[in-house]
Short mmCIF file of C-alpha atoms in Angstrom, two decimals:
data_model
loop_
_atom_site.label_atom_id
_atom_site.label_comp_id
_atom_site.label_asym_id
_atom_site.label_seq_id
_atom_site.Cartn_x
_atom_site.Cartn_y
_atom_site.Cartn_z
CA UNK A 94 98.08 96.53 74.92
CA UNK A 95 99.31 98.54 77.64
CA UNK A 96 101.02 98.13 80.91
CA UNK A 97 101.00 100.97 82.53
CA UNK A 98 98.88 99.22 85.29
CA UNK A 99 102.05 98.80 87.30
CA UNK A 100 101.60 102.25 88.12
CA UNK A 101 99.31 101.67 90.41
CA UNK A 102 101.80 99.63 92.73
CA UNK A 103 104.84 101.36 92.19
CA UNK A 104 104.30 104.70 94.06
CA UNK A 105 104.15 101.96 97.45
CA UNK A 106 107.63 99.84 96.16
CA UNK A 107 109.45 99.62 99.43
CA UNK A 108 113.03 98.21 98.55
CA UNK A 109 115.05 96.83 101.74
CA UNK A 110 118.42 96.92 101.06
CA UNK A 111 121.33 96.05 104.13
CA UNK A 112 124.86 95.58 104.18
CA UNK A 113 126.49 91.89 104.99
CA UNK A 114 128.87 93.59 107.35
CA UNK A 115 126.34 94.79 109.94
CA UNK A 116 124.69 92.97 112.29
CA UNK A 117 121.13 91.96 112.83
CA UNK A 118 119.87 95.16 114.63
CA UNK A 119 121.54 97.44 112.77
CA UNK A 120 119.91 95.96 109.22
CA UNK A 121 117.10 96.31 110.17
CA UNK A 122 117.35 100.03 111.14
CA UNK A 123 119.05 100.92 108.06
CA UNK A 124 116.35 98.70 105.68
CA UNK A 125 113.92 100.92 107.94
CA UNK A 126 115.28 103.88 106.95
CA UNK A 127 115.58 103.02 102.81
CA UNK A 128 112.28 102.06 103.25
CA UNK A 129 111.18 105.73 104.79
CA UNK A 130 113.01 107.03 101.98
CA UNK A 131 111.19 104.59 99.04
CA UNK A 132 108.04 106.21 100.00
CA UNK A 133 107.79 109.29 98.03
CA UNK A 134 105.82 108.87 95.11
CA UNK A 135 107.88 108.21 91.88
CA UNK A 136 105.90 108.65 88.15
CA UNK A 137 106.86 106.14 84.87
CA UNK A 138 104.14 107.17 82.68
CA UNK A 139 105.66 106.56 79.61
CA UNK A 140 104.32 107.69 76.05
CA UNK A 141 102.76 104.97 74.05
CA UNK A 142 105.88 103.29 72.69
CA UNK A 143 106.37 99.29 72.20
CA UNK A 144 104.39 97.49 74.92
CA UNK A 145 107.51 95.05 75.39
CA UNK A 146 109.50 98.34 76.24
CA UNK A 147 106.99 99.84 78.29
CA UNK A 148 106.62 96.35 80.64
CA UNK A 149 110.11 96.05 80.94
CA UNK A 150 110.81 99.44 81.77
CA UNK A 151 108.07 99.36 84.11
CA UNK A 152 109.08 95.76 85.87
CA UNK A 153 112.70 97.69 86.69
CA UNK A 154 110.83 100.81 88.00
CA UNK A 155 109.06 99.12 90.06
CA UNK A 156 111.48 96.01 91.40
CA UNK A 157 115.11 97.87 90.56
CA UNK A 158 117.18 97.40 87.50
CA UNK A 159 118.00 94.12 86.41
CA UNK A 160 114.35 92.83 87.87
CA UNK A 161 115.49 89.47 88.14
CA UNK A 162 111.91 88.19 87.43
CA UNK A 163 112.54 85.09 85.53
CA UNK A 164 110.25 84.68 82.22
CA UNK A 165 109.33 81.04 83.48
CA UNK A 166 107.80 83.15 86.48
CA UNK A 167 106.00 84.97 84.14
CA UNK A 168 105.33 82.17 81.78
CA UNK A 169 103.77 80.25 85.28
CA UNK A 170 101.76 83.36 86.34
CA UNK A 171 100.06 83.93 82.83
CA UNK A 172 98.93 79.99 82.48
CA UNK A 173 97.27 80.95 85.92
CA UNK A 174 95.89 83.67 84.84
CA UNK A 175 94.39 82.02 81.32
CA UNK A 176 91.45 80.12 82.10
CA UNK A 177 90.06 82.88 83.94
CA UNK A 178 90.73 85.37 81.44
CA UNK A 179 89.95 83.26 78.60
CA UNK A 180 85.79 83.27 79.97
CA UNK A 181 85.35 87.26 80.87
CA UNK A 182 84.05 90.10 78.11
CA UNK A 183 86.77 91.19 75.51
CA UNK A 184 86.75 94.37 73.41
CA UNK A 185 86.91 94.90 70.14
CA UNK A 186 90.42 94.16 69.95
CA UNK A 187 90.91 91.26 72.68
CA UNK A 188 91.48 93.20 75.50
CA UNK A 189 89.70 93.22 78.53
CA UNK A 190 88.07 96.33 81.14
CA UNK A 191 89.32 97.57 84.00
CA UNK A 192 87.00 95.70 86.32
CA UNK A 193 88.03 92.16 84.89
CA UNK A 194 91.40 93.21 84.80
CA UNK A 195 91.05 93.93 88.60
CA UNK A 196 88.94 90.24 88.63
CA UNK A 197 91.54 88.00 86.79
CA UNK A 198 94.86 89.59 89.55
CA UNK A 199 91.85 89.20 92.85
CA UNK A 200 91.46 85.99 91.48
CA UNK A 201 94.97 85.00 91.25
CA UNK A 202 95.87 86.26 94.69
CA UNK A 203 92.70 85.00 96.74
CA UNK A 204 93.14 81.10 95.11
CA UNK A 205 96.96 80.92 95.50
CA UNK A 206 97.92 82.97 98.74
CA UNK A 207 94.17 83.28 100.30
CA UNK A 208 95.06 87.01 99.85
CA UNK A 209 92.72 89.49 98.63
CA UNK A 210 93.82 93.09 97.65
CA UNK A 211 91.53 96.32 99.05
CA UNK A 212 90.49 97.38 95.56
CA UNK A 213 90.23 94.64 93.46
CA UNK A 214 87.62 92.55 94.72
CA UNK A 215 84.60 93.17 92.71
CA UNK A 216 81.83 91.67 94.98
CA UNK A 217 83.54 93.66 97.44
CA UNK A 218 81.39 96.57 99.14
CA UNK A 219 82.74 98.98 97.29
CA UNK A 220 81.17 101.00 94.54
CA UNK A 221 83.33 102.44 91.66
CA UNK A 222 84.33 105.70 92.84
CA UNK A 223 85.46 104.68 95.81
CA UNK A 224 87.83 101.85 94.50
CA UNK A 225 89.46 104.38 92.23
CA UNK A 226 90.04 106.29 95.28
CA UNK A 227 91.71 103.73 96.90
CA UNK A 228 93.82 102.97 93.96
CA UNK A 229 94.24 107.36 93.61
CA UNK A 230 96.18 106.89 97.10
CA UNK A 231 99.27 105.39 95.17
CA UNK A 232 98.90 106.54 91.93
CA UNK A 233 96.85 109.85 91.49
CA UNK A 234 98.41 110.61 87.93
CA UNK A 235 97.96 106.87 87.02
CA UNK A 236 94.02 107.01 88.10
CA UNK A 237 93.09 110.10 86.30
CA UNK A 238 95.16 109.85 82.93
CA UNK A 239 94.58 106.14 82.65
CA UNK A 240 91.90 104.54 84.35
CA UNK A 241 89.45 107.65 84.13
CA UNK A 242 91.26 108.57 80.53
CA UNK A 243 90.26 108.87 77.23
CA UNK A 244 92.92 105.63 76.55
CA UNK A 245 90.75 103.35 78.85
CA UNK A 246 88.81 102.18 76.62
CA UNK A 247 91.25 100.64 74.92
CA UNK A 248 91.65 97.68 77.64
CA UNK A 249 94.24 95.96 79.46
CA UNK A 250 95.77 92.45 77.85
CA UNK A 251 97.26 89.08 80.00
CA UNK A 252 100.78 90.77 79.77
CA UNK A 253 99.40 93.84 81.93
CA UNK A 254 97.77 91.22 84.16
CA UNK A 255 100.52 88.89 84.65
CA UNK A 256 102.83 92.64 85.25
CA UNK A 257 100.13 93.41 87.79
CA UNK A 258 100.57 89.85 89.35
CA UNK A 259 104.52 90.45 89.72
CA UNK A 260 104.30 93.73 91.45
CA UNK A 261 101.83 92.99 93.73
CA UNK A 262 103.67 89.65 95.18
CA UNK A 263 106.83 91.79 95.31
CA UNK A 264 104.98 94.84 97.04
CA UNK A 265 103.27 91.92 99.50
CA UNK A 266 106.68 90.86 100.09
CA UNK A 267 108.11 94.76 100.95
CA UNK A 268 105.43 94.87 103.38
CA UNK A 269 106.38 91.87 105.40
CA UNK A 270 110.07 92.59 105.10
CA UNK A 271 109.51 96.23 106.66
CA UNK A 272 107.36 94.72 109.48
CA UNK A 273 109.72 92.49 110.48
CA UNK A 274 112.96 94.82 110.02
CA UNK A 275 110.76 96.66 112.65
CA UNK A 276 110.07 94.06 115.02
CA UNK A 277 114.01 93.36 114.83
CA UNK A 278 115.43 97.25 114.88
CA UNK A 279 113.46 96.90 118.48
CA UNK A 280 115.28 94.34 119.57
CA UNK A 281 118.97 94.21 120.43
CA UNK A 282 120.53 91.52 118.57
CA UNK A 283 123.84 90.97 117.60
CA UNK A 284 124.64 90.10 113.62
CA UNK A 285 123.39 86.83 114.59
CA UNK A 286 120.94 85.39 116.87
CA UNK A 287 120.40 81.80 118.51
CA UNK A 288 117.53 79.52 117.44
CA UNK A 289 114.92 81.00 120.87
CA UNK A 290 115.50 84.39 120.10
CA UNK A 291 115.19 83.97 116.39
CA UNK A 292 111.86 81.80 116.78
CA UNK A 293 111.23 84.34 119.65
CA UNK A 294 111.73 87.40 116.63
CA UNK A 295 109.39 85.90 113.83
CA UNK A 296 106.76 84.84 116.72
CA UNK A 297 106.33 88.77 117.42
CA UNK A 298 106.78 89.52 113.60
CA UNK A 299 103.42 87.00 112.90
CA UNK A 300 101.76 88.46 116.24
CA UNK A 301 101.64 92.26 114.44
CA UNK A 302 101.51 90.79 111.13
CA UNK A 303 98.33 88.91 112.25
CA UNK A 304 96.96 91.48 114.56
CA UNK A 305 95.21 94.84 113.24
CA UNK A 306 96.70 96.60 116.26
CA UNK A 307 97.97 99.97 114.87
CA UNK A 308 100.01 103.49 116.34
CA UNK A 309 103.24 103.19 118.13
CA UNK A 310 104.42 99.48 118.44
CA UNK A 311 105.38 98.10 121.31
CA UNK A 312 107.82 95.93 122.77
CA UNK A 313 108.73 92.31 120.88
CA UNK A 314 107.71 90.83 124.25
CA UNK A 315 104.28 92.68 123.63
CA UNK A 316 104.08 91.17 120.36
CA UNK A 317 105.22 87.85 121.34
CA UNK A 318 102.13 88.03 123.96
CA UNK A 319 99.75 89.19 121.27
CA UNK A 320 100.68 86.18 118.96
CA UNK A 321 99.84 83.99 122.25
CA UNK A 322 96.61 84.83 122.47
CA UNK A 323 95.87 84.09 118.79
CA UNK A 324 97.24 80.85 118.93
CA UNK A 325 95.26 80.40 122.21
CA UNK A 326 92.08 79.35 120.20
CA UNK A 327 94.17 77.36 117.16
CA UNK A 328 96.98 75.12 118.36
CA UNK A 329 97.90 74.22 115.19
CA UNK A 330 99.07 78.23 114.93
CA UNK A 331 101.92 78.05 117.47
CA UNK A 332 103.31 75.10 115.45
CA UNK A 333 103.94 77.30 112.22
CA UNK A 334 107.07 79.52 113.18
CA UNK A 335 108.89 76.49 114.77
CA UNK A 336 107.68 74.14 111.64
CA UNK A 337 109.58 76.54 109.02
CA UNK A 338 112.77 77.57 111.18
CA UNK A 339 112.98 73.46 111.33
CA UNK A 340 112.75 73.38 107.39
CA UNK A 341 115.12 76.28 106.84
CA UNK A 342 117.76 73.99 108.68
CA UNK A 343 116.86 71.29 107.17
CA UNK A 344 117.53 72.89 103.73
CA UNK A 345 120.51 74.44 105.10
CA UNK A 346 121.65 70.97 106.57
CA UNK A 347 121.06 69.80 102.77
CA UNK A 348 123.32 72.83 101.34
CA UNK A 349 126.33 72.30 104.07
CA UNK A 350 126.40 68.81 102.86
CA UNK A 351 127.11 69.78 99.41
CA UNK A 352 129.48 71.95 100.16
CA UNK A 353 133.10 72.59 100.74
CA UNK A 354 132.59 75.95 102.66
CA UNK A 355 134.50 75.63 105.86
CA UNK A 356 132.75 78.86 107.49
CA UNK A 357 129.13 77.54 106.03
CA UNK A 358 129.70 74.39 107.67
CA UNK A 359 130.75 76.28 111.46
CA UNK A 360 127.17 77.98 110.59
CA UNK A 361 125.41 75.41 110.54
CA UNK A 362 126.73 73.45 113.59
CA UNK A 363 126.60 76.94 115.83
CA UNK A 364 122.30 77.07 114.86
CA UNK A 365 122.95 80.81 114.18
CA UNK A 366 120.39 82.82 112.01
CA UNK A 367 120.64 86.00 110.32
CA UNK A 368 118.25 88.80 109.22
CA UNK A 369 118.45 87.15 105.62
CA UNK A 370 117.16 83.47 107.33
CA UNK A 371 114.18 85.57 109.06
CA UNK A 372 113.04 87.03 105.65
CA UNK A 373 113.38 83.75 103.99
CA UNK A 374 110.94 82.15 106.88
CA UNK A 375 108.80 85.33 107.06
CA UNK A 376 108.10 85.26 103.29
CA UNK A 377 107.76 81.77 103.66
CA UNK A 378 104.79 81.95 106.49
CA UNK A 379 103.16 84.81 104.62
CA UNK A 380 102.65 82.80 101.26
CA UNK A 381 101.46 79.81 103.23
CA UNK A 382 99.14 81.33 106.10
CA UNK A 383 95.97 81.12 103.69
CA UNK A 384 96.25 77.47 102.36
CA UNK A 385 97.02 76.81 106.31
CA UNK A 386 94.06 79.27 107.30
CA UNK A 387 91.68 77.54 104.84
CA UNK A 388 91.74 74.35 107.29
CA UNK A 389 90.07 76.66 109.85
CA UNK A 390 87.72 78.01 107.32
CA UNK A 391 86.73 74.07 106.40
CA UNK A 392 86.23 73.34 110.35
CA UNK A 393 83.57 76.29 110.72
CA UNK A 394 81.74 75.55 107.44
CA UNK A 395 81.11 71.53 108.53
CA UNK A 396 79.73 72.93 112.01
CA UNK A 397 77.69 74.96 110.62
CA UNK A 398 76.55 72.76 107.78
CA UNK A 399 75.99 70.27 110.68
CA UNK A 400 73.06 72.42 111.36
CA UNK A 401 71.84 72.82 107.79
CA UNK A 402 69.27 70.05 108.24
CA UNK A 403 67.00 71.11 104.94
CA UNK A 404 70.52 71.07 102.71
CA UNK A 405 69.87 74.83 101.66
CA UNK A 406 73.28 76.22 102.73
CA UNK A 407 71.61 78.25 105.32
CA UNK A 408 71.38 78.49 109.17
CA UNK A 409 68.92 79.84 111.15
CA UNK A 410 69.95 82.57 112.91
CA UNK A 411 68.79 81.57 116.58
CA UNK A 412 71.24 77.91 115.87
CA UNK A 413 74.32 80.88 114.74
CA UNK A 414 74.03 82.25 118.12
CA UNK A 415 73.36 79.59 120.24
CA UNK A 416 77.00 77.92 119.38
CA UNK A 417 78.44 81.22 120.91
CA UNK A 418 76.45 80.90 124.19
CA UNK A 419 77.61 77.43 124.22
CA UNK A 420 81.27 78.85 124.49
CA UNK A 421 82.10 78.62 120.63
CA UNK A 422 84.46 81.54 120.15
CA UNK A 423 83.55 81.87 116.75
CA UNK A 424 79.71 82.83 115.46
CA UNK A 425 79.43 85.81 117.76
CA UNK A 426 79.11 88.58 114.82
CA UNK A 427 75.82 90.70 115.23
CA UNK A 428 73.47 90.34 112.63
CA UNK A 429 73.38 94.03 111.17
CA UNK A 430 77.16 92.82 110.74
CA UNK A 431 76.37 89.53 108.81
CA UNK A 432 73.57 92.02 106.97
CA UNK A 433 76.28 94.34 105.80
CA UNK A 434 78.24 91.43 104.76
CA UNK A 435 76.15 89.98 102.69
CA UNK A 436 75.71 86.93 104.75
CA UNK A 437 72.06 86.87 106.10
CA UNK A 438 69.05 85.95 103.53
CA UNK A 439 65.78 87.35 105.13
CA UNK A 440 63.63 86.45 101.84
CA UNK A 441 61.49 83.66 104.35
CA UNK A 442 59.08 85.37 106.77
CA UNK A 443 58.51 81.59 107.71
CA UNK A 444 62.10 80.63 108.44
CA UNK A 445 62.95 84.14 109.28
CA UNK A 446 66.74 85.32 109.13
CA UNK A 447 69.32 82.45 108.53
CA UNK A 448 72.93 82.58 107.74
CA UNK A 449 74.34 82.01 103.95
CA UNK A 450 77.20 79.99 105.33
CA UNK A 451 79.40 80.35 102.05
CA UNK A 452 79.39 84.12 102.13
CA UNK A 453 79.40 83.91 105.84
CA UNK A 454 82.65 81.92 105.63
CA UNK A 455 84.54 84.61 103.49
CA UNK A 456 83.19 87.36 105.58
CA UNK A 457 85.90 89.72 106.74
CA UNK A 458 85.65 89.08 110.46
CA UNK A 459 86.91 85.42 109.53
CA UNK A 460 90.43 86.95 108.06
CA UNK A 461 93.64 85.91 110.11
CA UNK A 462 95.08 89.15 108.33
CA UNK A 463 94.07 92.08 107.68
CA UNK A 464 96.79 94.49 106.59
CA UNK A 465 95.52 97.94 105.54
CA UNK A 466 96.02 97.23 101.73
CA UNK A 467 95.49 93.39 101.77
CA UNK A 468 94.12 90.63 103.98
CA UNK A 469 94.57 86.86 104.42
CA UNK A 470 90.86 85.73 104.50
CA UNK A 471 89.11 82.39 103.66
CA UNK A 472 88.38 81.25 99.83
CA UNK A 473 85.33 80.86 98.59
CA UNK A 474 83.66 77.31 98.36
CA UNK A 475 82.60 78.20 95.25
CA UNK A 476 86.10 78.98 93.45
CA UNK A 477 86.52 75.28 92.90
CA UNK A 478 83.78 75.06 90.94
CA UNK A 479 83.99 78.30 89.07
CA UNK A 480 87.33 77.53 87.99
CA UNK A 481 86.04 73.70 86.34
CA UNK A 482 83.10 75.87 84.74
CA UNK A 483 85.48 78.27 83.44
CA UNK A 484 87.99 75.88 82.09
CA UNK A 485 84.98 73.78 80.52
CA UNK A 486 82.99 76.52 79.12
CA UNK A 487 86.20 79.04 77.49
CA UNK A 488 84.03 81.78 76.81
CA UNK A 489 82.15 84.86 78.88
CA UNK A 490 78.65 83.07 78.95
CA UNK A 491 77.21 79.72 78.75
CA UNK A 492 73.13 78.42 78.46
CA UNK A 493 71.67 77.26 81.26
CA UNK A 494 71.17 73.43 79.95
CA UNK A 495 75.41 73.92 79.75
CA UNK A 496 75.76 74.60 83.22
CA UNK A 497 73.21 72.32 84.49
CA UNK A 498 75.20 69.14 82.70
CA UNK A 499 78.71 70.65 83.65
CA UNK A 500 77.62 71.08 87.16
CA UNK A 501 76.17 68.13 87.43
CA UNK A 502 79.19 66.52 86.63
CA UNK A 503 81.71 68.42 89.01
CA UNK A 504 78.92 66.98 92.21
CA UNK A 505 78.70 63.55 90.64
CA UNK A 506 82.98 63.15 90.73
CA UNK A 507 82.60 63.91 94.60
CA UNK A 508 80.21 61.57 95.92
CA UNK A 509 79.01 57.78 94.70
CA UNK A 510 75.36 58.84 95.24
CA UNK A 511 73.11 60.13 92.77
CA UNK A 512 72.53 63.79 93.31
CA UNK A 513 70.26 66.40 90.91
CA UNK A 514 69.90 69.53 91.05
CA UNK A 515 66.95 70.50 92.94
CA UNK A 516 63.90 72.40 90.72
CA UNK A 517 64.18 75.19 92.29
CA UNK A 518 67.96 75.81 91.28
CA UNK A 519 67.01 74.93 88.07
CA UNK A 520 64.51 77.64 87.93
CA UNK A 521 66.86 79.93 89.76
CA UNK A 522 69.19 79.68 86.90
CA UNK A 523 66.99 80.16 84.29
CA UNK A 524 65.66 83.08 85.69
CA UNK A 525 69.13 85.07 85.15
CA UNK A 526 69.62 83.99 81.18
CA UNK A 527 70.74 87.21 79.74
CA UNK A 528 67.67 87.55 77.09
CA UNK A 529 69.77 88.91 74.19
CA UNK A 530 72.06 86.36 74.00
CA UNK A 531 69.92 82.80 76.13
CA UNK A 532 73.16 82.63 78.11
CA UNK A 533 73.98 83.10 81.49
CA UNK A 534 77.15 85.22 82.21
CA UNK A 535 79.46 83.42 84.62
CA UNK A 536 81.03 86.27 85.94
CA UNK A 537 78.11 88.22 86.17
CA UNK A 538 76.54 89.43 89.89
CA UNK A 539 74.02 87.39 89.56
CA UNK A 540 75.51 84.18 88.96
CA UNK A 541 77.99 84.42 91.34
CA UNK A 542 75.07 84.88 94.31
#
């Protein structure tokens, strides 16, 4: 067992500290400048000791002393984590490779936050070198004594996992915190703000956040416009930032109430908001964007299934394009694109190129976010159904006749008609048994196309 994983994170922990005696502006400058400060790379390797020790020593590295991280947290995060990491390859003593380890944590993020981590995803177009250099850019030390070590081989457990888990959603949570102590440290604002300029604030904190617009940042009013135009195409979008400053009252409201704190109550009534409030509702928007963004996702994969008249999960290519002439501001990707992405099967001379419409869906061009170390994209259709088969199954590899009956099942409970699994899946499935072992490995490439 080892968790020296966190390593990988740590080197990029951004703490923003302020003061409760400054005002709004001048938080946000100073939590800018901590955060300048937090950037230089900082080393825990530790020597193989107690893995207890090593995790807890690592957890206050990484998050400050006294962590806070409650063990129910933990406790929650690793019964996520379990039915995944109960059906992937162990080693000789119950540990798991460096590639499922980096599975089990994409998993985790991309099904609860929509959020998938540059590095981790292993369908991604990466190939092996080149994720360890992305990982090398945080942790150089960590990638070549560890993950390129003689000690690799030894795998990771859940406990490095779940550590992995922690870190991340704190780093995640750095990174919107600095972006938004940015937007504000632009803006002059007294120690507190009124309700406009504070829904004003976050609207130009989600415009960047959203946008991939990089170099020197501009005015909030510039971000403010850029956050229009996104929410130009989704009206549901410009909804979001007014929906959670409304439930932050609301819960404040709640508080007051239950209260006998003369100056919380005066708070309250005067609809102030500090830079506190605007992390809580920033954090908020950031852990809720994907399950919101998934509703678009579901609206582009029932038009284009509209136009999947054979049932095959494919579109022809000349249908794709015709939506955009038709004004439809999605579907305008060029097909080398959709090619690179893995979204185009050209096996058919007859039908000739057609769109895969699940891997066209979590293609990157349809991600809200894209941050340079993690993105808000759509999930996969096919997650659902992974997760039953991996929950049914509880082991790395299943036989085909298994699968068949299981998924049969999961397509029976959503639908009163009678459906079977065409003989050509059948055959498809077959055709990838592992011949060793008559199984088919459910985490394996070929499976998962």
């Amino acid at each position: 067992m080892r968790c020296n994983i966190l390593a990988i994170f740590i080197t990029i922990s951004l703490t923003v500290r302020s003061g409760a005696d400054r005002g709004i502006a001048s938080k946000s400058r100073e939590a800018a400048a901590v955060s300048e400060q937090r950037r230089q790379p900082t080393s825990i390797f530790m020597s193989p000791t107690d893995p207890h020790q090593q995790l807890r020593v690592a957890l206050e590295e990484a998050l400050g002393g006294g962590h806070g991280v409650p063990e129910e947290q933990m406790r929650s995060i690793q019964e996520q984590l379990w039915p995944t990491w109960k059906s992937l390859p162990k080693t000789s003593n119950g540990n798991v490779d460096r590639p499922s380890l980096c599975h089990v944590v994409h998993r985790f993020f991309k099904q609860t936050y929509g959020i998938i981590i540059a590095g981790l995803d292993p369908h991604a177009a990466y190939k092996n070198e080149e994720e360890l250099e992305l990982l090398a850019v945080f942790a150089p030390d960590y990638v070549h004594t560890v993950l390129r070590g003689e000690t690799a081989s030894e795998g990771f457990s859940i406990e490095d996992g779940v550590a992995m888990v922690v870190v991340i959603e704190h780093l995640i949570a750095e990174s919107v915190h600095e972006l938004l102590t940015d937007i504000i440290s632009r803006h002059s604002a007294k120690e507190e703000v009124g309700r406009e300029t504070f829904i004003q604030l976050l609207e130009a904190w989600l415009g960047r956040w959203m946008s991939i617009v990089t170099g020197v940042p501009g005015s909030v009013r510039d971000d403010q416009e850029i956050f229009r135009q996104l929410a130009a195409d989704r009206p549901s979008l410009a909804q979001i930032v007014p929906g959670r400053v409304k439930t932050l009252e609301y819960f404040r409201d709640s508080d007051v109430r239950h209260s006998r704190d003369a100056r919380a109550g005066r708070h309250a009534m005067q609809r102030s908001f500090s830079l506190e409030d605007a992390k809580i509702v920033s954090l908020d928007i950031a852990k809720q964007l994907g399950p919101y963004w998934q509703s678009e996702c579901q609206k582009m994969s029932d038009k284009l299934a509209k136009w999947d008249t054979g049932n095959t999960g494919r579109v022809p290519i000349s249908k794709f394009y015709q939506a955009a002439l038709a004004g439809e501001w999605r579907f305008t990707e060029s097909l080398p694109y959709l090619e690179q992405q893995g979204a185009v099967d050209n096996s058919s001379s007859w039908h000739g190129p057609r769109v895969i419409i699940a891997n066209y869906i979590e293609a990157r061009s349809n991600c809200v976010v894209m941050q340079q170390h993690y993105s808000v994209c759509c999930q996969s259709q096919c997650e659902g159904y992974l997760d039953a088969l991996e929950e049914a199954v509880g082991d790395p590899s299943a036989t085909p006749e298994l699968l068949l009956v299981l998924v049969g099942d999961l397509l029976s409970a959503e639908t009163d008609d009678e459906l079977e699994l065409s003989a050509t899946l059948r055959a498809q499935l077959r055709s990838i048994v592992d011949v060793r072992t008559g199984k088919v490995w459910l985490h394996g490439r070929l499976f998962a196309q």
